[in-house]
Amino acid sequence: MKVTRVVDFYDNKHRQTHEERKASSLYPVRAFNNFIKTAAIVRAFQHLTNKKVTNIRVLDLCGGQGGDFPKFARNRNVKDVYLIDISEQSV
């Protein structure tokens, strides 16, 4: 698959409202995925905090619309968050 096809797909994708996402049959899977990501992020930050690491820089690859940004921003030791995505429309 060509990269341009992937970019076109994400650039032209319909942006669903929260209510539309909740009505989807995939909502429980997405909610579980989000729970696992949150747990992994919290655990990583706990490890870094225990090691007295400060001024953390986060690189979020395939960050889409930045849905994970609040998970990073909650940690007081996070200095910068960088988000990269193939779709300019998503960022």
mmCIF file of N, CA and C in Angstrom:
data_model
loop_
_atom_site.group_PDB
_atom_site.id
_atom_site.type_symbol
_atom_site.label_atom_id
_atom_site.label_comp_id
_atom_site.label_asym_id
_atom_site.label_seq_id
_atom_site.Cartn_x
_atom_site.Cartn_y
_atom_site.Cartn_z
ATOM 1 N N MET A 1 0.852 -1.178 0.000
ATOM 2 C CA MET A 1 0.000 0.000 0.000
ATOM 3 C C MET A 1 0.895 1.238 0.000
ATOM 4 N N LYS A 2 0.562 2.185 -0.846
ATOM 5 C CA LYS A 2 1.344 3.409 -0.935
ATOM 6 C C LYS A 2 1.032 4.327 0.240
ATOM 7 N N VAL A 3 2.043 5.061 0.660
ATOM 8 C CA VAL A 3 1.889 5.985 1.787
ATOM 9 C C VAL A 3 0.810 7.024 1.488
ATOM 10 N N THR A 4 0.736 7.473 0.260
ATOM 11 C CA THR A 4 -0.262 8.495 -0.085
ATOM 12 C C THR A 4 -1.683 7.988 0.141
ATOM 13 N N ARG A 5 -1.913 6.697 -0.068
ATOM 14 C CA ARG A 5 -3.255 6.138 0.181
ATOM 15 C C ARG A 5 -3.579 6.169 1.664
ATOM 16 N N VAL A 6 -2.584 5.887 2.498
ATOM 17 C CA VAL A 6 -2.790 5.915 3.950
ATOM 18 C C VAL A 6 -3.069 7.345 4.395
ATOM 19 N N VAL A 7 -2.277 8.287 3.916
ATOM 20 C CA VAL A 7 -2.472 9.694 4.267
ATOM 21 C C VAL A 7 -3.855 10.155 3.832
ATOM 22 N N ASP A 8 -4.243 9.831 2.607
ATOM 23 C CA ASP A 8 -5.567 10.223 2.109
ATOM 24 C C ASP A 8 -6.682 9.638 2.977
ATOM 25 N N PHE A 9 -6.515 8.383 3.392
ATOM 26 C CA PHE A 9 -7.532 7.754 4.236
ATOM 27 C C PHE A 9 -7.734 8.548 5.525
ATOM 28 N N TYR A 10 -6.644 8.855 6.221
ATOM 29 C CA TYR A 10 -6.760 9.556 7.507
ATOM 30 C C TYR A 10 -7.141 11.026 7.329
ATOM 31 N N ASP A 11 -6.668 11.651 6.250
ATOM 32 C CA ASP A 11 -7.021 13.055 6.028
ATOM 33 C C ASP A 11 -8.505 13.227 5.718
ATOM 34 N N ASN A 12 -9.112 12.225 5.104
ATOM 35 C CA ASN A 12 -10.514 12.338 4.696
ATOM 36 C C ASN A 12 -11.478 11.566 5.598
ATOM 37 N N LYS A 13 -10.976 11.020 6.677
ATOM 38 C CA LYS A 13 -11.806 10.234 7.583
ATOM 39 C C LYS A 13 -12.795 11.133 8.330
ATOM 40 N N HIS A 14 -14.035 10.655 8.446
ATOM 41 C CA HIS A 14 -15.069 11.383 9.189
ATOM 42 C C HIS A 14 -14.700 11.425 10.670
ATOM 43 N N ARG A 15 -14.718 12.597 11.256
ATOM 44 C CA ARG A 15 -14.415 12.759 12.679
ATOM 45 C C ARG A 15 -15.688 12.511 13.479
ATOM 46 N N GLN A 16 -15.718 11.407 14.197
ATOM 47 C CA GLN A 16 -16.908 11.031 14.945
ATOM 48 C C GLN A 16 -17.005 11.818 16.250
ATOM 49 N N THR A 17 -18.233 12.074 16.641
ATOM 50 C CA THR A 17 -18.476 12.672 17.955
ATOM 51 C C THR A 17 -18.318 11.575 19.016
ATOM 52 N N HIS A 18 -18.246 11.990 20.262
ATOM 53 C CA HIS A 18 -18.139 11.015 21.352
ATOM 54 C C HIS A 18 -19.360 10.095 21.360
ATOM 55 N N GLU A 19 -20.526 10.647 21.117
ATOM 56 C CA GLU A 19 -21.748 9.832 21.085
ATOM 57 C C GLU A 19 -21.707 8.809 19.956
ATOM 58 N N GLU A 20 -21.198 9.197 18.794
ATOM 59 C CA GLU A 20 -21.074 8.261 17.678
ATOM 60 C C GLU A 20 -20.096 7.131 18.021
ATOM 61 N N ARG A 21 -18.981 7.486 18.663
ATOM 62 C CA ARG A 21 -18.000 6.467 19.052
ATOM 63 C C ARG A 21 -18.596 5.509 20.074
ATOM 64 N N LYS A 22 -19.367 6.038 21.039
ATOM 65 C CA LYS A 22 -19.984 5.185 22.058
ATOM 66 C C LYS A 22 -21.001 4.220 21.449
ATOM 67 N N ALA A 23 -21.646 4.612 20.369
ATOM 68 C CA ALA A 23 -22.651 3.763 19.736
ATOM 69 C C ALA A 23 -22.026 2.646 18.895
ATOM 70 N N SER A 24 -20.739 2.728 18.635
ATOM 71 C CA SER A 24 -20.059 1.735 17.810
ATOM 72 C C SER A 24 -19.906 0.413 18.559
ATOM 73 N N SER A 25 -19.986 -0.675 17.801
ATOM 74 C CA SER A 25 -19.765 -1.996 18.412
ATOM 75 C C SER A 25 -18.311 -2.171 18.847
ATOM 76 N N LEU A 26 -17.418 -1.332 18.346
ATOM 77 C CA LEU A 26 -16.000 -1.400 18.720
ATOM 78 C C LEU A 26 -15.674 -0.601 19.983
ATOM 79 N N TYR A 27 -16.649 0.117 20.518
ATOM 80 C CA TYR A 27 -16.382 0.974 21.669
ATOM 81 C C TYR A 27 -15.765 0.218 22.852
ATOM 82 N N PRO A 28 -16.272 -0.964 23.225
ATOM 83 C CA PRO A 28 -15.647 -1.680 24.357
ATOM 84 C C PRO A 28 -14.182 -2.044 24.089
ATOM 85 N N VAL A 29 -13.860 -2.385 22.847
ATOM 86 C CA VAL A 29 -12.477 -2.722 22.497
ATOM 87 C C VAL A 29 -11.597 -1.486 22.616
ATOM 88 N N ARG A 30 -12.083 -0.363 22.114
ATOM 89 C CA ARG A 30 -11.321 0.890 22.200
ATOM 90 C C ARG A 30 -11.157 1.324 23.651
ATOM 91 N N ALA A 31 -12.174 1.153 24.449
ATOM 92 C CA ALA A 31 -12.095 1.523 25.864
ATOM 93 C C ALA A 31 -11.061 0.650 26.584
ATOM 94 N N PHE A 32 -11.037 -0.633 26.266
ATOM 95 C CA PHE A 32 -10.058 -1.535 26.874
ATOM 96 C C PHE A 32 -8.642 -1.161 26.429
ATOM 97 N N ASN A 33 -8.484 -0.876 25.133
ATOM 98 C CA ASN A 33 -7.190 -0.451 24.607
ATOM 99 C C ASN A 33 -6.713 0.809 25.325
ATOM 100 N N ASN A 34 -7.602 1.754 25.521
ATOM 101 C CA ASN A 34 -7.259 2.994 26.202
ATOM 102 C C ASN A 34 -6.870 2.731 27.657
ATOM 103 N N PHE A 35 -7.566 1.809 28.301
ATOM 104 C CA PHE A 35 -7.239 1.441 29.677
ATOM 105 C C PHE A 35 -5.822 0.863 29.765
ATOM 106 N N ILE A 36 -5.481 -0.019 28.827
ATOM 107 C CA ILE A 36 -4.151 -0.632 28.808
ATOM 108 C C ILE A 36 -3.078 0.426 28.544
ATOM 109 N N LYS A 37 -3.329 1.326 27.592
ATOM 110 C CA LYS A 37 -2.352 2.391 27.321
ATOM 111 C C LYS A 37 -2.156 3.270 28.541
ATOM 112 N N THR A 38 -3.240 3.618 29.213
ATOM 113 C CA THR A 38 -3.144 4.454 30.408
ATOM 114 C C THR A 38 -2.324 3.758 31.490
ATOM 115 N N ALA A 39 -2.585 2.481 31.700
ATOM 116 C CA ALA A 39 -1.835 1.724 32.706
ATOM 117 C C ALA A 39 -0.350 1.671 32.357
ATOM 118 N N ALA A 40 -0.030 1.470 31.098
ATOM 119 C CA ALA A 40 1.372 1.408 30.673
ATOM 120 C C ALA A 40 2.061 2.760 30.865
ATOM 121 N N ILE A 41 1.373 3.836 30.526
ATOM 122 C CA ILE A 41 1.945 5.173 30.679
ATOM 123 C C ILE A 41 2.155 5.496 32.152
ATOM 124 N N VAL A 42 1.171 5.203 32.974
ATOM 125 C CA VAL A 42 1.294 5.458 34.421
ATOM 126 C C VAL A 42 2.454 4.658 35.001
ATOM 127 N N ARG A 43 2.559 3.395 34.614
ATOM 128 C CA ARG A 43 3.645 2.555 35.130
ATOM 129 C C ARG A 43 5.011 3.090 34.700
ATOM 130 N N ALA A 44 5.127 3.519 33.447
ATOM 131 C CA ALA A 44 6.399 4.073 32.965
ATOM 132 C C ALA A 44 6.770 5.329 33.749
ATOM 133 N N PHE A 45 5.790 6.200 33.975
ATOM 134 C CA PHE A 45 6.065 7.423 34.731
ATOM 135 C C PHE A 45 6.409 7.114 36.186
ATOM 136 N N GLN A 46 5.774 6.109 36.779
ATOM 137 C CA GLN A 46 6.119 5.716 38.149
ATOM 138 C C GLN A 46 7.563 5.238 38.215
ATOM 139 N N HIS A 47 7.970 4.451 37.228
ATOM 140 C CA HIS A 47 9.345 3.964 37.179
ATOM 141 C C HIS A 47 10.328 5.135 37.071
ATOM 142 N N LEU A 48 10.032 6.079 36.178
ATOM 143 C CA LEU A 48 10.920 7.234 36.005
ATOM 144 C C LEU A 48 10.946 8.109 37.253
ATOM 145 N N THR A 49 9.801 8.273 37.892
ATOM 146 C CA THR A 49 9.737 9.064 39.128
ATOM 147 C C THR A 49 10.540 8.390 40.233
ATOM 148 N N ASN A 50 10.448 7.083 40.350
ATOM 149 C CA ASN A 50 11.222 6.346 41.347
ATOM 150 C C ASN A 50 12.728 6.479 41.117
ATOM 151 N N LYS A 51 13.105 6.634 39.853
ATOM 152 C CA LYS A 51 14.519 6.813 39.502
ATOM 153 C C LYS A 51 14.937 8.282 39.578
ATOM 154 N N LYS A 52 14.005 9.146 40.055
ATOM 155 C CA LYS A 52 14.258 10.594 40.209
ATOM 156 C C LYS A 52 14.519 11.295 38.874
ATOM 157 N N VAL A 53 13.900 10.774 37.800
ATOM 158 C CA VAL A 53 14.038 11.389 36.486
ATOM 159 C C VAL A 53 13.080 12.570 36.393
ATOM 160 N N THR A 54 13.595 13.715 35.980
ATOM 161 C CA THR A 54 12.772 14.909 35.785
ATOM 162 C C THR A 54 12.975 15.409 34.359
ATOM 163 N N ASN A 55 12.214 16.410 33.994
ATOM 164 C CA ASN A 55 12.301 17.000 32.643
ATOM 165 C C ASN A 55 12.140 15.938 31.557
ATOM 166 N N ILE A 56 11.092 15.148 31.681
ATOM 167 C CA ILE A 56 10.824 14.058 30.738
ATOM 168 C C ILE A 56 10.321 14.639 29.422
ATOM 169 N N ARG A 57 10.828 14.094 28.333
ATOM 170 C CA ARG A 57 10.342 14.443 26.997
ATOM 171 C C ARG A 57 9.648 13.213 26.424
ATOM 172 N N VAL A 58 8.432 13.398 25.943
ATOM 173 C CA VAL A 58 7.629 12.296 25.410
ATOM 174 C C VAL A 58 7.519 12.466 23.903
ATOM 175 N N LEU A 59 7.740 11.380 23.161
ATOM 176 C CA LEU A 59 7.534 11.341 21.720
ATOM 177 C C LEU A 59 6.385 10.379 21.457
ATOM 178 N N ASP A 60 5.266 10.911 20.992
ATOM 179 C CA ASP A 60 4.073 10.107 20.702
ATOM 180 C C ASP A 60 4.008 9.869 19.197
ATOM 181 N N LEU A 61 4.404 8.677 18.776
ATOM 182 C CA LEU A 61 4.346 8.316 17.361
ATOM 183 C C LEU A 61 2.940 7.863 17.020
ATOM 184 N N CYS A 62 2.458 8.240 15.855
ATOM 185 C CA CYS A 62 1.091 7.922 15.417
ATOM 186 C C CYS A 62 0.097 8.499 16.417
ATOM 187 N N GLY A 63 0.340 9.736 16.828
ATOM 188 C CA GLY A 63 -0.440 10.378 17.879
ATOM 189 C C GLY A 63 -1.823 10.825 17.491
ATOM 190 N N GLY A 64 -2.129 10.806 16.201
ATOM 191 C CA GLY A 64 -3.480 11.172 15.754
ATOM 192 C C GLY A 64 -3.896 12.538 16.238
ATOM 193 N N GLN A 65 -5.046 12.616 16.879
ATOM 194 C CA GLN A 65 -5.600 13.889 17.332
ATOM 195 C C GLN A 65 -5.129 14.261 18.738
ATOM 196 N N GLY A 66 -4.163 13.538 19.255
ATOM 197 C CA GLY A 66 -3.614 13.877 20.564
ATOM 198 C C GLY A 66 -4.422 13.366 21.733
ATOM 199 N N GLY A 67 -5.159 12.297 21.539
ATOM 200 C CA GLY A 67 -6.004 11.765 22.604
ATOM 201 C C GLY A 67 -5.251 11.311 23.847
ATOM 202 N N ASP A 68 -3.966 10.983 23.680
ATOM 203 C CA ASP A 68 -3.176 10.556 24.837
ATOM 204 C C ASP A 68 -2.471 11.718 25.521
ATOM 205 N N PHE A 69 -2.557 12.902 24.954
ATOM 206 C CA PHE A 69 -1.864 14.060 25.527
ATOM 207 C C PHE A 69 -2.194 14.288 27.008
ATOM 208 N N PRO A 70 -3.470 14.219 27.414
ATOM 209 C CA PRO A 70 -3.766 14.413 28.847
ATOM 210 C C PRO A 70 -3.075 13.392 29.755
ATOM 211 N N LYS A 71 -2.862 12.180 29.251
ATOM 212 C CA LYS A 71 -2.168 11.163 30.055
ATOM 213 C C LYS A 71 -0.734 11.589 30.342
ATOM 214 N N PHE A 72 -0.104 12.233 29.368
ATOM 215 C CA PHE A 72 1.268 12.701 29.544
ATOM 216 C C PHE A 72 1.306 13.974 30.387
ATOM 217 N N ALA A 73 0.364 14.856 30.135
ATOM 218 C CA ALA A 73 0.372 16.175 30.785
ATOM 219 C C ALA A 73 0.114 16.098 32.291
ATOM 220 N N ARG A 74 -0.525 15.031 32.754
ATOM 221 C CA ARG A 74 -0.813 14.882 34.184
ATOM 222 C C ARG A 74 0.446 14.740 35.033
ATOM 223 N N ASN A 75 1.532 14.279 34.422
ATOM 224 C CA ASN A 75 2.761 14.047 35.179
ATOM 225 C C ASN A 75 3.553 15.345 35.283
ATOM 226 N N ARG A 76 3.871 15.747 36.501
ATOM 227 C CA ARG A 76 4.551 17.029 36.720
ATOM 228 C C ARG A 76 5.987 17.038 36.200
ATOM 229 N N ASN A 77 6.557 15.858 35.952
ATOM 230 C CA ASN A 77 7.934 15.790 35.472
ATOM 231 C C ASN A 77 8.047 15.833 33.947
ATOM 232 N N VAL A 78 6.915 15.877 33.252
ATOM 233 C CA VAL A 78 6.944 15.948 31.789
ATOM 234 C C VAL A 78 7.218 17.383 31.377
ATOM 235 N N LYS A 79 8.316 17.557 30.662
ATOM 236 C CA LYS A 79 8.719 18.887 30.199
ATOM 237 C C LYS A 79 8.129 19.202 28.822
ATOM 238 N N ASP A 80 8.226 18.244 27.911
ATOM 239 C CA ASP A 80 7.763 18.440 26.534
ATOM 240 C C ASP A 80 7.050 17.191 26.037
ATOM 241 N N VAL A 81 6.059 17.396 25.175
ATOM 242 C CA VAL A 81 5.390 16.294 24.486
ATOM 243 C C VAL A 81 5.434 16.606 22.995
ATOM 244 N N TYR A 82 5.968 15.673 22.219
ATOM 245 C CA TYR A 82 6.034 15.811 20.767
ATOM 246 C C TYR A 82 5.108 14.767 20.162
ATOM 247 N N LEU A 83 4.264 15.202 19.245
ATOM 248 C CA LEU A 83 3.301 14.313 18.594
ATOM 249 C C LEU A 83 3.605 14.275 17.112
ATOM 250 N N ILE A 84 3.708 13.079 16.582
ATOM 251 C CA ILE A 84 3.962 12.891 15.153
ATOM 252 C C ILE A 84 2.870 11.986 14.597
ATOM 253 N N ASP A 85 2.352 12.366 13.428
ATOM 254 C CA ASP A 85 1.349 11.533 12.762
ATOM 255 C C ASP A 85 1.504 11.701 11.262
ATOM 256 N N ILE A 86 1.133 10.688 10.512
ATOM 257 C CA ILE A 86 1.245 10.730 9.054
ATOM 258 C C ILE A 86 0.235 11.715 8.454
ATOM 259 N N SER A 87 -0.845 11.984 9.146
ATOM 260 C CA SER A 87 -1.914 12.846 8.637
ATOM 261 C C SER A 87 -1.846 14.239 9.247
ATOM 262 N N GLU A 88 -1.650 15.238 8.415
ATOM 263 C CA GLU A 88 -1.656 16.618 8.912
ATOM 264 C C GLU A 88 -3.032 17.006 9.437
ATOM 265 N N GLN A 89 -4.083 16.439 8.895
ATOM 266 C CA GLN A 89 -5.434 16.758 9.308
ATOM 267 C C GLN A 89 -5.739 16.229 10.713
ATOM 268 N N SER A 90 -5.090 15.139 11.092
ATOM 269 C CA SER A 90 -5.338 14.559 12.411
ATOM 270 C C SER A 90 -4.684 15.362 13.510
ATOM 271 N N VAL A 91 -3.525 15.908 13.234
ATOM 272 C CA VAL A 91 -2.754 16.613 14.276
ATOM 273 C C VAL A 91 -3.388 17.950 14.582
#
